[in-house]
Coordinates of C-alpha atoms and ligand atoms in Angstrom, one line a residue:
M1 CA 172.6 45.9 93.3
I2 CA 173.7 47.8 90.5
D3 CA 172.0 47.4 87.2
F4 CA 172.8 49.3 84.0
K5 CA 170.4 47.9 81.7
L6 CA 168.1 50.5 80.4
T7 CA 164.3 49.9 80.3
E8 CA 162.6 49.3 77.0
E9 CA 161.1 52.7 77.0
Q10 CA 164.7 54.2 77.7
E11 CA 166.0 52.3 74.9
L12 CA 163.1 53.4 72.5
V13 CA 163.6 57.1 73.6
R14 CA 167.2 57.0 73.0
K15 CA 166.9 55.4 69.6
L16 CA 164.2 58.1 68.9
A17 CA 166.7 61.0 69.8
H18 CA 169.6 59.3 68.0
D19 CA 167.6 59.0 64.7
F20 CA 166.2 62.5 65.0
A21 CA 170.1 63.5 65.5
V22 CA 171.3 61.7 62.6
N23 CA 168.4 62.3 60.2
E24 CA 167.2 65.8 61.2
M25 CA 170.0 67.6 62.7
R26 CA 173.4 66.4 61.2
P27 CA 172.2 67.4 57.7
V28 CA 171.6 71.1 58.8
A29 CA 174.2 71.4 61.6
R30 CA 176.5 73.3 59.2
Y31 CA 173.9 75.3 57.8
Y32 CA 172.9 76.8 61.2
D33 CA 176.3 77.0 62.6
E34 CA 177.7 79.2 59.7
T35 CA 174.3 81.3 59.4
E36 CA 173.4 81.6 63.2
E37 CA 169.7 81.3 62.2
F38 CA 167.5 80.2 65.0
P39 CA 166.6 76.4 64.1
W40 CA 163.0 76.8 64.2
P41 CA 162.3 73.7 61.8
I42 CA 164.4 71.6 64.2
V43 CA 162.4 72.6 67.2
E44 CA 159.1 72.2 65.7
K45 CA 160.2 68.6 64.9
A46 CA 161.5 67.9 68.2
H47 CA 158.5 69.0 69.8
E48 CA 156.4 66.8 67.5
L49 CA 158.4 64.0 68.7
G50 CA 158.3 64.7 72.3
L51 CA 161.8 65.4 72.7
L52 CA 161.4 69.1 73.7
N53 CA 160.4 69.8 77.4
S54 CA 160.9 66.4 78.4
V55 CA 160.9 67.5 82.2
I56 CA 157.2 68.4 81.8
P57 CA 155.2 66.0 84.1
E58 CA 152.6 63.8 82.5
E59 CA 149.7 65.6 84.3
Y60 CA 150.5 68.9 82.5
G61 CA 150.6 67.1 79.2
G62 CA 154.3 66.3 79.0
V63 CA 156.3 62.9 78.8
G64 CA 157.5 63.3 82.5
A65 CA 160.9 61.8 81.6
D66 CA 163.2 60.7 84.8
R67 CA 166.6 62.1 84.9
V68 CA 168.2 59.1 83.3
T69 CA 166.0 59.2 80.2
E70 CA 166.7 63.1 80.1
T71 CA 170.4 62.3 79.9
L72 CA 169.8 59.6 77.3
I73 CA 168.0 62.5 75.1
A74 CA 170.8 65.1 76.1
E75 CA 173.6 62.9 74.8
E76 CA 171.8 62.0 71.5
L77 CA 170.8 65.7 70.8
F78 CA 174.3 66.9 71.2
Y79 CA 175.5 64.0 69.0
G80 CA 173.5 65.8 66.3
C81 CA 174.3 69.1 66.9
A82 CA 175.5 71.2 69.9
G83 CA 174.3 74.3 69.1
M84 CA 170.7 73.2 68.1
G85 CA 170.9 70.8 71.2
T86 CA 171.3 73.9 73.5
S87 CA 168.3 75.6 72.1
L88 CA 166.2 72.5 72.9
M89 CA 167.8 71.8 76.6
A90 CA 167.5 75.1 77.7
N91 CA 163.9 74.8 77.8
N92 CA 164.1 71.9 80.3
L93 CA 166.4 74.6 82.4
A94 CA 164.1 77.5 82.0
L95 CA 161.0 75.3 83.0
T96 CA 162.7 73.1 85.8
P97 CA 162.2 75.9 88.3
I98 CA 158.4 75.7 87.6
V99 CA 158.3 71.9 87.9
I100 CA 160.2 71.7 91.2
A101 CA 158.5 74.9 92.7
G102 CA 155.3 76.0 91.2
T103 CA 151.9 75.6 92.5
E104 CA 149.6 73.2 90.6
E105 CA 148.0 76.4 89.4
Q106 CA 151.3 77.7 88.2
K107 CA 152.3 74.5 86.6
E108 CA 148.9 74.2 84.7
R109 CA 149.3 77.9 83.5
F110 CA 152.7 77.6 82.5
L111 CA 153.7 74.2 81.5
T112 CA 150.7 73.4 79.7
P113 CA 151.1 75.4 76.6
F114 CA 154.5 74.3 76.1
T115 CA 153.2 71.0 75.7
E116 CA 150.7 72.4 73.1
E117 CA 153.0 74.2 70.5
P118 CA 156.8 74.5 70.0
L119 CA 157.5 77.8 72.2
M120 CA 160.8 78.6 73.8
A121 CA 161.8 79.5 77.2
S122 CA 164.9 81.2 78.9
F123 CA 166.4 80.9 82.5
A124 CA 167.4 84.4 83.1
L125 CA 169.9 83.9 86.1
T126 CA 173.3 85.6 84.6
E127 CA 174.0 89.3 84.6
P128 CA 176.5 91.3 83.4
E129 CA 178.2 91.7 86.9
A130 CA 177.0 88.4 88.3
G131 CA 178.1 85.0 86.5
S132 CA 179.7 82.7 88.8
D133 CA 178.5 84.9 91.9
A134 CA 175.0 84.1 91.2
A135 CA 173.9 85.5 94.7
G136 CA 175.3 88.8 93.7
I137 CA 172.8 89.7 91.2
R138 CA 171.4 93.1 90.8
T139 CA 168.3 93.0 88.9
R140 CA 165.9 94.6 91.2
A141 CA 162.1 93.5 92.0
V142 CA 160.4 95.9 94.1
R143 CA 157.1 95.3 95.8
D144 CA 153.9 97.4 94.5
G145 CA 150.7 95.7 95.8
D146 CA 150.0 92.6 93.9
Y147 CA 153.0 93.3 91.7
Y148 CA 156.7 93.2 91.7
I149 CA 158.5 95.9 89.3
I150 CA 161.7 94.4 87.8
N151 CA 164.5 96.4 86.5
G152 CA 167.7 95.0 85.3
T153 CA 169.6 93.5 82.6
K154 CA 170.2 89.7 82.3
Q155 CA 173.4 88.3 80.3
F156 CA 174.3 85.4 78.0
I157 CA 170.6 84.2 78.0
T158 CA 170.1 81.0 76.1
N159 CA 166.8 81.5 74.0
G160 CA 166.9 85.0 75.1
S161 CA 165.4 86.7 71.7
V162 CA 163.2 83.8 70.9
A163 CA 161.7 82.9 74.4
S164 CA 158.1 83.3 74.9
L165 CA 158.6 82.9 78.7
Y166 CA 161.5 83.7 81.1
T167 CA 162.2 82.3 84.6
V168 CA 163.7 85.6 86.1
F169 CA 165.9 85.7 89.3
A170 CA 165.5 89.2 90.9
T171 CA 166.6 90.5 94.3
L172 CA 164.3 92.4 96.9
D173 CA 167.7 93.8 98.4
P174 CA 171.1 93.2 97.2
S175 CA 172.6 93.8 100.7
L176 CA 170.6 90.3 101.7
R177 CA 172.7 88.4 98.9
H178 CA 170.9 85.0 98.5
K179 CA 168.5 85.5 100.9
G180 CA 167.0 88.5 99.0
I181 CA 166.4 86.8 95.8
I182 CA 162.9 85.7 94.3
A183 CA 162.1 83.6 91.4
L184 CA 159.3 85.1 88.8
V185 CA 157.7 83.5 85.6
V186 CA 157.5 86.5 83.4
P187 CA 155.8 86.1 79.9
R188 CA 157.8 87.6 77.0
D189 CA 154.7 89.9 75.8
T190 CA 154.9 91.8 79.3
P191 CA 155.4 95.5 78.7
G192 CA 159.0 96.6 79.5
I193 CA 161.0 93.6 78.1
S194 CA 163.3 94.2 75.4
I195 CA 166.2 92.4 73.5
G196 CA 169.7 93.8 74.0
K197 CA 172.8 92.6 72.2
K198 CA 172.7 89.2 70.5
E199 CA 176.1 87.4 71.0
H200 CA 178.2 85.9 68.2
K201 CA 179.9 83.0 69.6
M202 CA 183.1 81.0 68.9
G203 CA 180.8 77.8 68.8
Q204 CA 177.4 76.5 69.3
R205 CA 176.2 79.2 66.9
A206 CA 173.0 77.7 66.3
S207 CA 171.8 78.7 69.6
D208 CA 170.4 81.8 70.5
T209 CA 172.3 83.9 73.2
A210 CA 171.1 87.5 74.0
Q211 CA 170.9 90.1 76.7
V212 CA 167.4 90.6 78.2
V213 CA 166.4 94.1 79.5
F214 CA 163.6 94.4 82.2
E215 CA 162.5 98.1 82.4
D216 CA 159.5 98.8 84.9
V217 CA 158.3 95.3 84.1
R218 CA 155.2 94.8 86.0
V219 CA 154.9 91.0 87.3
P220 CA 151.8 89.6 89.2
V221 CA 153.0 88.4 92.8
A222 CA 150.8 85.3 91.6
N223 CA 153.9 84.4 89.2
R224 CA 156.6 84.3 92.3
L225 CA 158.0 80.7 92.6
G226 CA 158.2 79.7 96.3
E227 CA 158.2 82.5 98.9
E228 CA 160.4 85.5 98.9
G229 CA 163.9 84.6 99.7
E230 CA 163.6 81.2 98.1
G231 CA 164.8 82.3 94.6
F232 CA 168.5 81.4 94.9
K233 CA 167.8 77.9 96.3
I234 CA 165.5 77.1 93.7
A235 CA 168.2 77.9 91.2
M236 CA 170.7 76.0 92.6
K237 CA 168.1 73.0 93.0
T238 CA 167.4 73.3 89.2
L239 CA 171.4 73.4 88.3
D240 CA 171.7 70.4 90.4
N241 CA 169.3 68.7 87.8
S242 CA 170.7 70.4 84.8
R243 CA 174.2 69.7 85.2
A244 CA 174.1 66.0 84.9
G245 CA 172.3 66.7 81.7
I246 CA 175.0 69.3 80.5
A247 CA 177.6 66.5 81.3
A248 CA 175.6 64.1 79.0
C249 CA 175.7 66.5 76.2
A250 CA 179.3 66.9 76.6
V251 CA 179.3 62.8 76.2
G252 CA 177.4 63.4 73.0
I253 CA 179.7 65.9 71.5
A254 CA 182.9 63.7 72.4
R255 CA 181.2 60.7 70.7
A256 CA 180.5 62.6 67.7
A257 CA 184.1 63.7 67.4
Y258 CA 185.6 60.1 68.5
D259 CA 183.2 58.5 65.6
D260 CA 184.6 60.7 63.0
A261 CA 188.1 60.1 64.1
R262 CA 187.8 56.5 64.4
K263 CA 186.7 56.3 60.9
Y264 CA 189.1 58.8 59.4
A265 CA 192.0 57.0 61.1
L266 CA 190.9 53.8 59.1
E267 CA 190.5 55.7 55.9
R268 CA 193.7 58.1 55.8
K269 CA 196.9 56.5 54.7
Q270 CA 200.5 57.7 55.3
F271 CA 203.5 55.6 55.0
G272 CA 201.9 53.4 52.9
Q273 CA 198.9 52.3 55.2
P274 CA 196.3 53.4 57.6
I275 CA 197.0 55.9 60.2
A276 CA 195.1 53.3 62.4
N277 CA 197.8 50.8 62.2
F278 CA 200.2 53.3 64.4
Q279 CA 200.2 52.9 68.1
A280 CA 200.4 56.6 68.4
I281 CA 196.7 57.0 66.8
Q282 CA 195.6 53.8 68.6
F283 CA 196.3 55.1 71.8
M284 CA 194.8 58.5 71.1
L285 CA 191.5 56.4 70.4
A286 CA 191.8 54.2 73.1
D287 CA 192.0 57.3 75.7
M288 CA 189.1 58.9 73.9
A289 CA 187.1 55.5 74.6
I290 CA 188.2 55.6 78.0
K291 CA 187.3 59.0 78.8
I292 CA 183.8 58.7 77.0
E293 CA 182.9 55.4 78.6
T294 CA 183.9 56.8 82.4
A295 CA 182.0 60.2 81.7
R296 CA 179.0 58.5 80.8
L297 CA 179.3 56.5 84.1
A298 CA 179.5 59.8 86.1
V299 CA 176.4 61.2 84.2
W300 CA 174.2 58.2 84.9
Y301 CA 175.4 57.9 88.3
A302 CA 174.3 61.5 89.2
A303 CA 171.3 61.2 87.4
W304 CA 170.2 58.0 88.9
R305 CA 170.7 59.5 92.4
A306 CA 168.5 62.4 91.4
D307 CA 165.7 59.8 90.3
Q308 CA 166.2 57.9 93.6
G309 CA 165.5 61.1 95.3
L310 CA 169.2 61.0 97.0
P311 CA 171.7 64.1 97.2
H312 CA 173.3 64.6 94.0
T313 CA 174.7 68.2 94.2
K314 CA 178.4 66.8 94.3
E315 CA 177.8 64.0 91.6
S316 CA 176.1 66.3 89.4
S317 CA 179.3 68.8 89.8
I318 CA 181.6 65.6 89.4
A319 CA 179.8 64.7 86.2
K320 CA 179.8 68.2 84.6
A321 CA 183.3 69.0 85.3
Y322 CA 184.8 65.5 84.3
A323 CA 182.3 65.3 81.2
T324 CA 183.0 68.7 79.8
D325 CA 186.8 68.7 80.5
M326 CA 186.9 65.2 78.7
A327 CA 184.8 66.4 75.7
M328 CA 187.2 69.3 75.3
E329 CA 190.1 66.9 75.3
V330 CA 188.6 64.3 72.9
T331 CA 187.3 66.9 70.4
T332 CA 191.0 68.5 70.2
D333 CA 192.6 65.0 69.7
A334 CA 190.2 64.2 67.1
V335 CA 191.2 67.5 65.3
Q336 CA 194.8 66.2 65.7
I337 CA 193.9 62.9 64.2
F338 CA 192.6 64.6 61.3
G339 CA 195.6 67.0 61.1
G340 CA 195.5 69.7 58.7
Y341 CA 192.3 68.8 57.4
G342 CA 190.8 68.8 60.8
Y343 CA 191.4 72.6 61.1
T344 CA 189.6 73.2 58.0
R345 CA 185.6 73.5 57.7
E346 CA 185.8 70.4 55.3
F347 CA 185.4 68.3 58.3
M348 CA 183.0 68.4 61.3
V349 CA 185.6 68.2 63.9
E350 CA 186.8 71.7 64.1
K351 CA 183.0 72.5 64.9
Y352 CA 183.1 69.8 67.7
M353 CA 186.1 71.3 69.1
R354 CA 184.5 74.8 69.0
D355 CA 181.4 73.7 70.5
A356 CA 183.0 71.6 73.4
K357 CA 184.5 74.6 74.7
L358 CA 181.3 76.4 75.9
M359 CA 180.5 73.2 78.1
Q360 CA 183.3 74.1 80.3
I361 CA 181.8 77.6 80.8
Y362 CA 178.1 77.6 81.0
E363 CA 175.6 76.2 83.8
G364 CA 178.6 76.9 86.1
T365 CA 182.4 77.1 84.9
N366 CA 184.3 73.7 86.0
Q367 CA 186.3 76.2 88.5
I368 CA 182.8 76.5 90.3
Q369 CA 182.1 72.9 90.1
R370 CA 185.3 72.1 91.7
L371 CA 184.2 74.8 94.4
V372 CA 181.2 72.7 94.9
I373 CA 182.7 69.4 95.2
A374 CA 185.5 70.9 97.5
R375 CA 182.8 72.2 99.9
H376 CA 181.1 68.8 100.1
I377 CA 184.1 66.6 100.4
L378 CA 185.4 68.9 103.2
K379 CA 182.0 68.9 105.1
E380 CA 181.9 65.5 104.6
L381 CA 184.9 65.3 107.2
M382 CA 184.0 67.9 109.6
Ligands
LIG401 N1 170.7 73.2 96.9 C1 170.0 73.8 97.7 N2 170.6 74.8 98.3 C2 171.7 75.2 98.1 C3 172.4 74.5 97.2 C4 171.8 73.7 96.2 N3 172.6 72.6 95.4 N4 173.7 75.2 96.8 C5 173.7 76.3 98.0 N5 172.3 76.4 98.8 C6 172.0 76.9 99.8 C7 172.9 76.9 100.9 O1 172.8 75.9 101.8 C8 172.9 78.2 101.5 O2 171.7 78.3 102.4 P1 171.5 78.7 103.9 O3 171.8 80.3 103.9 O4 170.0 78.1 104.3 O5 172.8 78.2 104.6 C9 172.5 79.2 100.2 O6 172.1 78.3 99.1 C10 173.5 79.9 99.9 O7 174.6 79.0 99.6 P2 176.3 79.3 99.3 O8 176.9 80.1 100.4 O9 177.0 78.2 98.9 O10 176.3 80.4 98.2 P3 177.3 81.2 97.4 O11 177.0 82.6 97.2 O12 179.0 80.7 97.9 O13 177.4 80.4 96.1 C11 177.8 79.0 94.2 C12 177.5 79.3 95.6 C13 177.8 77.5 94.2 C14 179.1 79.6 93.9 C15 176.7 79.6 93.3 O14 176.8 81.2 93.4 C16 176.8 78.8 92.0 O15 176.1 77.9 91.4 N6 177.6 79.8 91.1 C17 177.3 79.5 89.3 C18 176.2 80.1 88.9 C19 175.8 79.3 87.6 O16 175.8 77.8 87.4 N7 175.4 79.9 86.6 C20 174.8 79.2 85.5 C21 173.8 79.9 84.8 S1 172.7 79.1 83.7 C22 173.5 78.8 82.4 O17 174.5 78.8 82.2 C23 172.4 78.3 81.2 C24 172.9 78.2 79.8 O18 173.6 79.4 79.4 C25 172.3 77.2 79.0

């Protein structure tokens, strides 16, 4: 049977995240967007409330949230502010490879500190010349006894300059493509790591995006997740989990824009009456509601399949592509409903629209999601 009723615990977590988004994130969202400062006070409060690192299992001191609960948190945090939300959710992305592929000892060593203090982590896969083609990474790992020596540059790394831990994907031999890739956990204080260019972005400006450079960085073999050659699959499995979360984040941004547009349509008067009286506006609002509700269903379905241990690669990509395209449409329409005012910084809708654009790009562009979906649906007939 299908049951959309959330558990009592899920309802509580959802409310906790919603209140945090409205009371703590929203009042400072414009400030961090304009200054591009890293929102440490928000990170600290989120950590105190258990809204950071929700993927860490209970046995390592975390809350061990299931995937559905994670999407509830993600939607609410992005309802608060997408930039700050990305900073917070990127920790889950970076720690998931350890959760899914780490040994007991590695989990204890790397995850536990994150439950004790508000630390940041980064998922370091993308490179200047390897974005969509993740198997084409060039960061080299050369074995030297009990160590790997890492050399290379990682690009567009969320939390890159503030992280205390990186999950790094490197290749033992680029000619082997995905079969040569390893996943390594690399603490920030390892000699040879430096921060390159910090990006100034169109939106999500409260999140930190930087180049991370590895020069002769010696990483113990004991920090490798899984076996040699398993790194690519660890990255793909991680993204299978995180993409439904990204879709939930997009629902959160769209909901924020929709709420503001609905309220504005009832207040703004033209031709002697609220613009909400006009069918042109009503239909736009109705379309927003249709899109938000259907996107959330796709998100919950993908997350539910993950929680059931069912294959969910295709469903996560469907949710990611659909919800993030939806957020772009809804936020653009929200600006339209605000008219000229929507294009100014007096209202938040312009920020939602800028923030939404990144959702179609990161964690796999929506073209890559369609490629993943196409490969699955065609294979189903073979
Ligand atoms: N789970 C498990 N294994 C998987 C898998 C999955 N989801 N997807 C692929 N694999 C396996 C395949 O079965 C294959 O294994 P075998 O050799 O044993 O058959 C192997 O991995 C290689 O698969 P492909 O041939 O499909 O690989 P490909 O080179 O064609 O690439 C791709 C596939 C889907 C395009 C992949 O490169 C991809 O996802 N690219 C996008 C990268 C991406 O999402 N980057 C996001 C960076 S993180 C980020 O953005 C975060 C942030 O800022 C907040």
